[in-house]
JSON list of C-alpha atoms in Angstrom, two decimals:
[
{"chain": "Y", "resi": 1, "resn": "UNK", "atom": "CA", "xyz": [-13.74, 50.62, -64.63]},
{"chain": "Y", "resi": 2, "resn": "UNK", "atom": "CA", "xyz": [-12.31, 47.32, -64.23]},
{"chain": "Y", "resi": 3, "resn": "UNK", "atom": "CA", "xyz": [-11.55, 45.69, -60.56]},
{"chain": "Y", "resi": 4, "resn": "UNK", "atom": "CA", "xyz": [-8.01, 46.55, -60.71]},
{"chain": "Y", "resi": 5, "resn": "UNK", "atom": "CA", "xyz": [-8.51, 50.44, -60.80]},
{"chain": "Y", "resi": 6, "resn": "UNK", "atom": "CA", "xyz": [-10.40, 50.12, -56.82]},
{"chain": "Y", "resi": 7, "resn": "UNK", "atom": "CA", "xyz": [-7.53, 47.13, -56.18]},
{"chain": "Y", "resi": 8, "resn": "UNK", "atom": "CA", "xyz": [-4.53, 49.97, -56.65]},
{"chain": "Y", "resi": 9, "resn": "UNK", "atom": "CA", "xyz": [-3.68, 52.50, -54.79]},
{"chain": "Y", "resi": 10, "resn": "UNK", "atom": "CA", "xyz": [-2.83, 55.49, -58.20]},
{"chain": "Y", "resi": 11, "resn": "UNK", "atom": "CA", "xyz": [-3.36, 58.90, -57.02]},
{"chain": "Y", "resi": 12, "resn": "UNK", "atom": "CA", "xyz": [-3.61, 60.11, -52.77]},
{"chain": "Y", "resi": 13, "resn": "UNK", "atom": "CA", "xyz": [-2.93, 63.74, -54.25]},
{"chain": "Y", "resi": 14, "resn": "UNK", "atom": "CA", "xyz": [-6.55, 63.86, -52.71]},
{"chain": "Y", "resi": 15, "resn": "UNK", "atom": "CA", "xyz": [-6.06, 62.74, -49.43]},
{"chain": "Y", "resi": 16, "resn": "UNK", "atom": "CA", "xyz": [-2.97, 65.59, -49.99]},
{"chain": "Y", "resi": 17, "resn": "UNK", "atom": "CA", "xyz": [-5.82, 68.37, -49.86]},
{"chain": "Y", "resi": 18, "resn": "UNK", "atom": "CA", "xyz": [-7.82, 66.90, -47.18]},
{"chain": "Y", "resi": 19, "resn": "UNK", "atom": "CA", "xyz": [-5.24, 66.51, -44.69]},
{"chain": "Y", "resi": 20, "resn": "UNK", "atom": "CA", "xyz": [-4.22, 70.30, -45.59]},
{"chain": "Y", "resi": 21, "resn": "UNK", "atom": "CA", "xyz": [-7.73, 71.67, -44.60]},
{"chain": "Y", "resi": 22, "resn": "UNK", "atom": "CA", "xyz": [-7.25, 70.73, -41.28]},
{"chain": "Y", "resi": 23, "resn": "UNK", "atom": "CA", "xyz": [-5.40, 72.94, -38.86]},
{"chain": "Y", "resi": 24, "resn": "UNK", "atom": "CA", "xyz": [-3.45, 70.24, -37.05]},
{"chain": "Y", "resi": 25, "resn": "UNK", "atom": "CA", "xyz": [-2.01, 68.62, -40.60]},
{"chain": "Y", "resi": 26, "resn": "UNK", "atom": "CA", "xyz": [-1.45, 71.87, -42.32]},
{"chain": "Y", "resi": 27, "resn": "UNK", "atom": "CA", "xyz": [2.10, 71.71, -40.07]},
{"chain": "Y", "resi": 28, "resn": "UNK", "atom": "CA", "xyz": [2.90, 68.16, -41.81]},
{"chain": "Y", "resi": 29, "resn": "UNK", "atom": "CA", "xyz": [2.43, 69.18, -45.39]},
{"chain": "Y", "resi": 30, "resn": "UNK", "atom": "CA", "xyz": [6.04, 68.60, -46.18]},
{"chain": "Y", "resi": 31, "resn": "UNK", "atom": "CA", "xyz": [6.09, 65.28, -44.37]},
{"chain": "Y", "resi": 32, "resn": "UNK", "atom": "CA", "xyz": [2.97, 64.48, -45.89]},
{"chain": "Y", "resi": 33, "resn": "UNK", "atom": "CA", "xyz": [3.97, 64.94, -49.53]},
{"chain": "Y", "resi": 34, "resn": "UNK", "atom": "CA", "xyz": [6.94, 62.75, -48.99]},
{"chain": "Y", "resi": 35, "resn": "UNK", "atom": "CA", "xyz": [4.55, 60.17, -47.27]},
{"chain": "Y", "resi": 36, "resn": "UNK", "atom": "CA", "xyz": [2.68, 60.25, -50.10]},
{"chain": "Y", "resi": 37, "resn": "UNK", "atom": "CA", "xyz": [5.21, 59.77, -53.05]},
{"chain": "Y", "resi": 38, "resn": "UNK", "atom": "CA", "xyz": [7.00, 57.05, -51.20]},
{"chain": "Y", "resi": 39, "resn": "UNK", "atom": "CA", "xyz": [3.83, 54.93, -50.95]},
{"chain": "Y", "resi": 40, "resn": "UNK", "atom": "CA", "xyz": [2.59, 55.94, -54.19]},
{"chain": "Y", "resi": 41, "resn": "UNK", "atom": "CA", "xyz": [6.72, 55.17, -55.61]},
{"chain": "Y", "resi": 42, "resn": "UNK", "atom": "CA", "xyz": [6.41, 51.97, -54.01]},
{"chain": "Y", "resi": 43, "resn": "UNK", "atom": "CA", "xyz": [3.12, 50.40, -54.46]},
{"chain": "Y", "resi": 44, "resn": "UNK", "atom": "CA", "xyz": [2.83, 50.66, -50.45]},
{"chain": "Y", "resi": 45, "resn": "UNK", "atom": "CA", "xyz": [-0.61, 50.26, -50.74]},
{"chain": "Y", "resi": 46, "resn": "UNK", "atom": "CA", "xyz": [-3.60, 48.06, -52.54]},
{"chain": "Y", "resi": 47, "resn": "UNK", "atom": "CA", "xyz": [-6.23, 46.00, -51.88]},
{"chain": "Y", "resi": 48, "resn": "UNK", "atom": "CA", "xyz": [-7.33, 42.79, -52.38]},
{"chain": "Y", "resi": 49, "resn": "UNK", "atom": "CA", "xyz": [-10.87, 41.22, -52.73]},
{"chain": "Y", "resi": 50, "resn": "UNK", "atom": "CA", "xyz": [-12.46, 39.06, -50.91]},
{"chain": "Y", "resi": 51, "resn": "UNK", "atom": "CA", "xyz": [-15.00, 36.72, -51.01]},
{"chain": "Y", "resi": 52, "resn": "UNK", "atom": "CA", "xyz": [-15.65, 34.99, -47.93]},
{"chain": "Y", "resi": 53, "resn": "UNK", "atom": "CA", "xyz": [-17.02, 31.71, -49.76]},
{"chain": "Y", "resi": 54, "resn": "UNK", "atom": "CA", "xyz": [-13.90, 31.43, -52.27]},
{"chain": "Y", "resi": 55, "resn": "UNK", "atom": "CA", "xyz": [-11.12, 29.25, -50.31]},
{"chain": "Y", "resi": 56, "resn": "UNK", "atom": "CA", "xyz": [-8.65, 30.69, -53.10]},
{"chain": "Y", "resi": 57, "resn": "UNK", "atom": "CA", "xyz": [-9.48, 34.53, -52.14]},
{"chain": "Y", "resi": 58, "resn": "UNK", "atom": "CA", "xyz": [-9.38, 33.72, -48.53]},
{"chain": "Y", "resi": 59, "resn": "UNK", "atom": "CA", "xyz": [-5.77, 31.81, -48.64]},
{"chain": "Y", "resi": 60, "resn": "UNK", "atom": "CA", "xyz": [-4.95, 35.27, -51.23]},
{"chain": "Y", "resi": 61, "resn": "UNK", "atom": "CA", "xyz": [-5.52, 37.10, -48.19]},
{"chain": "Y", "resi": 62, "resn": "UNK", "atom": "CA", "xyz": [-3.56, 35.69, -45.94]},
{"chain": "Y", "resi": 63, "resn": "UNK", "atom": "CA", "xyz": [-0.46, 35.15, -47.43]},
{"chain": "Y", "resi": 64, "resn": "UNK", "atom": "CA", "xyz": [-0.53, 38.93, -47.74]},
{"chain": "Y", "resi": 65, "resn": "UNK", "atom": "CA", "xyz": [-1.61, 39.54, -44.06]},
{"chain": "Y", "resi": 66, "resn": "UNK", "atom": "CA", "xyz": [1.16, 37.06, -43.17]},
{"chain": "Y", "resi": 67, "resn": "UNK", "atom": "CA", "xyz": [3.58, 39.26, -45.78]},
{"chain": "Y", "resi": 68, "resn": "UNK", "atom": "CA", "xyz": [2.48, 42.56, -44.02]},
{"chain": "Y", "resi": 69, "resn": "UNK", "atom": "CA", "xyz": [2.84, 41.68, -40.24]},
{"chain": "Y", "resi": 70, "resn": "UNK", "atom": "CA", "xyz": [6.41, 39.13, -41.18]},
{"chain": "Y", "resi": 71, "resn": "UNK", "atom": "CA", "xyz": [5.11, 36.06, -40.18]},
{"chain": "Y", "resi": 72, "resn": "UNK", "atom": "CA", "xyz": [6.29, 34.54, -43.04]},
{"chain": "Y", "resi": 73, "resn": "UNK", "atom": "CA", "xyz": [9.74, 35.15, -41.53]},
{"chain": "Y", "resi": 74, "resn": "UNK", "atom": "CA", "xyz": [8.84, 32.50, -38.92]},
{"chain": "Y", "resi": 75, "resn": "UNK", "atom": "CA", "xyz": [11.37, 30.54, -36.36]},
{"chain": "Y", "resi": 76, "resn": "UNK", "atom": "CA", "xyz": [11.11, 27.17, -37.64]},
{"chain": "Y", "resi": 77, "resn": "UNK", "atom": "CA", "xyz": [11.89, 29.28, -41.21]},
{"chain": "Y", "resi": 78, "resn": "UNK", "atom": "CA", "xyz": [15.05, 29.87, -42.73]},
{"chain": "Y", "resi": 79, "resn": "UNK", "atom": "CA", "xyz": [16.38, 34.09, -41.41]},
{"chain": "Y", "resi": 80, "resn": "UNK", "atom": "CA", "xyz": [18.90, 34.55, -43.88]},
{"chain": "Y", "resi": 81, "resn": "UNK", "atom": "CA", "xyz": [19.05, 38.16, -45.53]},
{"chain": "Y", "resi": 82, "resn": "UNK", "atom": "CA", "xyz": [18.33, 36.41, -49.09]},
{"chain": "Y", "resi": 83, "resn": "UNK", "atom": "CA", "xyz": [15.48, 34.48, -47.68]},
{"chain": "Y", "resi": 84, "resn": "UNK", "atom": "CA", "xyz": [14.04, 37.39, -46.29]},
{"chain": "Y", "resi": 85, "resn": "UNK", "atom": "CA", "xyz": [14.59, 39.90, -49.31]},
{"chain": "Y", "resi": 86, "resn": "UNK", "atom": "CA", "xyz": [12.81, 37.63, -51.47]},
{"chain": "Y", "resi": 87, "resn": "UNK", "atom": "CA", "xyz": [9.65, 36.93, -49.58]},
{"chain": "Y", "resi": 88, "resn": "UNK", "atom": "CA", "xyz": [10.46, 41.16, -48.78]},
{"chain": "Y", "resi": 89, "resn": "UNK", "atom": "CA", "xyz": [10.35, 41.75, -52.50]},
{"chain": "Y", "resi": 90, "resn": "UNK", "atom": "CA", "xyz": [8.86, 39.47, -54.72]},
{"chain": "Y", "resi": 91, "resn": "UNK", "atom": "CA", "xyz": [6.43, 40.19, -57.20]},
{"chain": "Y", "resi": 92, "resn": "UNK", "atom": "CA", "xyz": [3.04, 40.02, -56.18]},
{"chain": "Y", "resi": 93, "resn": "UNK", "atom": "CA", "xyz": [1.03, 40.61, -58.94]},
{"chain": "Y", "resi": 94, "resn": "UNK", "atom": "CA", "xyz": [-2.26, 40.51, -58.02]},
{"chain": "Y", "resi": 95, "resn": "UNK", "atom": "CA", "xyz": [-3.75, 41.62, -62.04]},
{"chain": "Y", "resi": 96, "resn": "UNK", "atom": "CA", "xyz": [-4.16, 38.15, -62.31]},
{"chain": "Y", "resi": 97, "resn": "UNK", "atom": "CA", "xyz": [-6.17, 37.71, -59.01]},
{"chain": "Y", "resi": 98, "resn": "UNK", "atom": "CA", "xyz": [-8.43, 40.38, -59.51]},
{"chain": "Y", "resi": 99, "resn": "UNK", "atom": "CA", "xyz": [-9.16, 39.15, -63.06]},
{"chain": "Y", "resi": 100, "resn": "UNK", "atom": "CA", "xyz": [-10.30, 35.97, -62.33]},
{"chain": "Y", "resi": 101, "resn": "UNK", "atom": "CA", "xyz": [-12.40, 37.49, -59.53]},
{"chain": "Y", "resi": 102, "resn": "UNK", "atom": "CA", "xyz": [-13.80, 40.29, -62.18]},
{"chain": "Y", "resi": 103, "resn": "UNK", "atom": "CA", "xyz": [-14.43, 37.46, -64.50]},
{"chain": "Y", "resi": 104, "resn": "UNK", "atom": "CA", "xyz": [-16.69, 35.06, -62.35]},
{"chain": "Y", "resi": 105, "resn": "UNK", "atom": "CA", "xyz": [-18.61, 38.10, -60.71]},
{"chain": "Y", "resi": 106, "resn": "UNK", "atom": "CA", "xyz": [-19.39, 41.11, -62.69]},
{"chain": "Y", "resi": 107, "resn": "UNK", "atom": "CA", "xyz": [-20.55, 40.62, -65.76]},
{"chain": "Y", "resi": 108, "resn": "UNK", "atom": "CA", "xyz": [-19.09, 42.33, -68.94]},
{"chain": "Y", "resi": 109, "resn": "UNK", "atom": "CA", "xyz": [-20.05, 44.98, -70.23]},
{"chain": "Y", "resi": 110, "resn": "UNK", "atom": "CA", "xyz": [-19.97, 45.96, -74.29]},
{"chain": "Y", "resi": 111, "resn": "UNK", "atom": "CA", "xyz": [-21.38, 49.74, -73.71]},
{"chain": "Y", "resi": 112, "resn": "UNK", "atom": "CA", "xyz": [-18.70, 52.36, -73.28]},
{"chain": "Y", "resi": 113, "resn": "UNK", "atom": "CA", "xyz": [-17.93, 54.03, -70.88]},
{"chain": "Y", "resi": 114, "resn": "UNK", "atom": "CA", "xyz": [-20.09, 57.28, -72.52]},
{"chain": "Y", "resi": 115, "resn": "UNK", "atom": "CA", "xyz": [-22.76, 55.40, -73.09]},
{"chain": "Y", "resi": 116, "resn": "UNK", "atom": "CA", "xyz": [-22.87, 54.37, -69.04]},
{"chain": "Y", "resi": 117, "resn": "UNK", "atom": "CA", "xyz": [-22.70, 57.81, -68.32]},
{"chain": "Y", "resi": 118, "resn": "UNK", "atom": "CA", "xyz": [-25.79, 58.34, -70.42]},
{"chain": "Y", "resi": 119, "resn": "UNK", "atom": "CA", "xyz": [-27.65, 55.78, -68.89]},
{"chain": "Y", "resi": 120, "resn": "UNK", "atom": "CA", "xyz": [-27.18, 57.34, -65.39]}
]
């Protein structure tokens, strides 16, 4: 699989199951569900690689830590609703990101995905 598929957040229909074997959660399953599709709608969740020697992957970091925790909606910054919608909403597309990452570390592969099955 390529970087991207650990990087996203697809499918928690599994954590859906896990959370039902348990006596205390099995109350929540409604809640739950809805949890679920809204992150899963949403893109709530993903991750992003690091590499603690890459200055570019660290500052990636960051600016998404800042994003989560809104201190990019600083004092000394502009707090108008527009300002804050569009740092709120933009498009981070981190495809390209992981990419460049996949590219410089793991090395390619021209076997298919059968044929590494095989192999193990």
């Amino acid at each position: 699989f390529n970087l991207d598929y650990y990087t996203e957040v697809l499918d928690l229909s599994y954590l859906l199951d896990h959370l039902a074997s348990d006596p205390f959660f099995r109350h929540y399953r409604q809640l739950n569900e809805k949890l679920v599709q809204l992150i899963e709608d949403y893109s709530l969740v993903s991750f992003i690689p690091l590499n603690i020697q890459d200055k570019e992957s660290i500052q990636r970091v960051l600016q998404a830590v800042d994003k989560a925790n809104g201190y990019c909606f600083g004092v000394q910054e502009q707090r108008s609703l527009e300002a804050m919608m569009s740092a709120a909403m933009g498009a981070d597309f981190h495809f390209s990101s992981t990419l460049g990452i996949q590219e410089k570390y793991l090395a390619p592969s021209d076997q298919t995905v059968e044929q590494e099955a095989m192999q193990l």
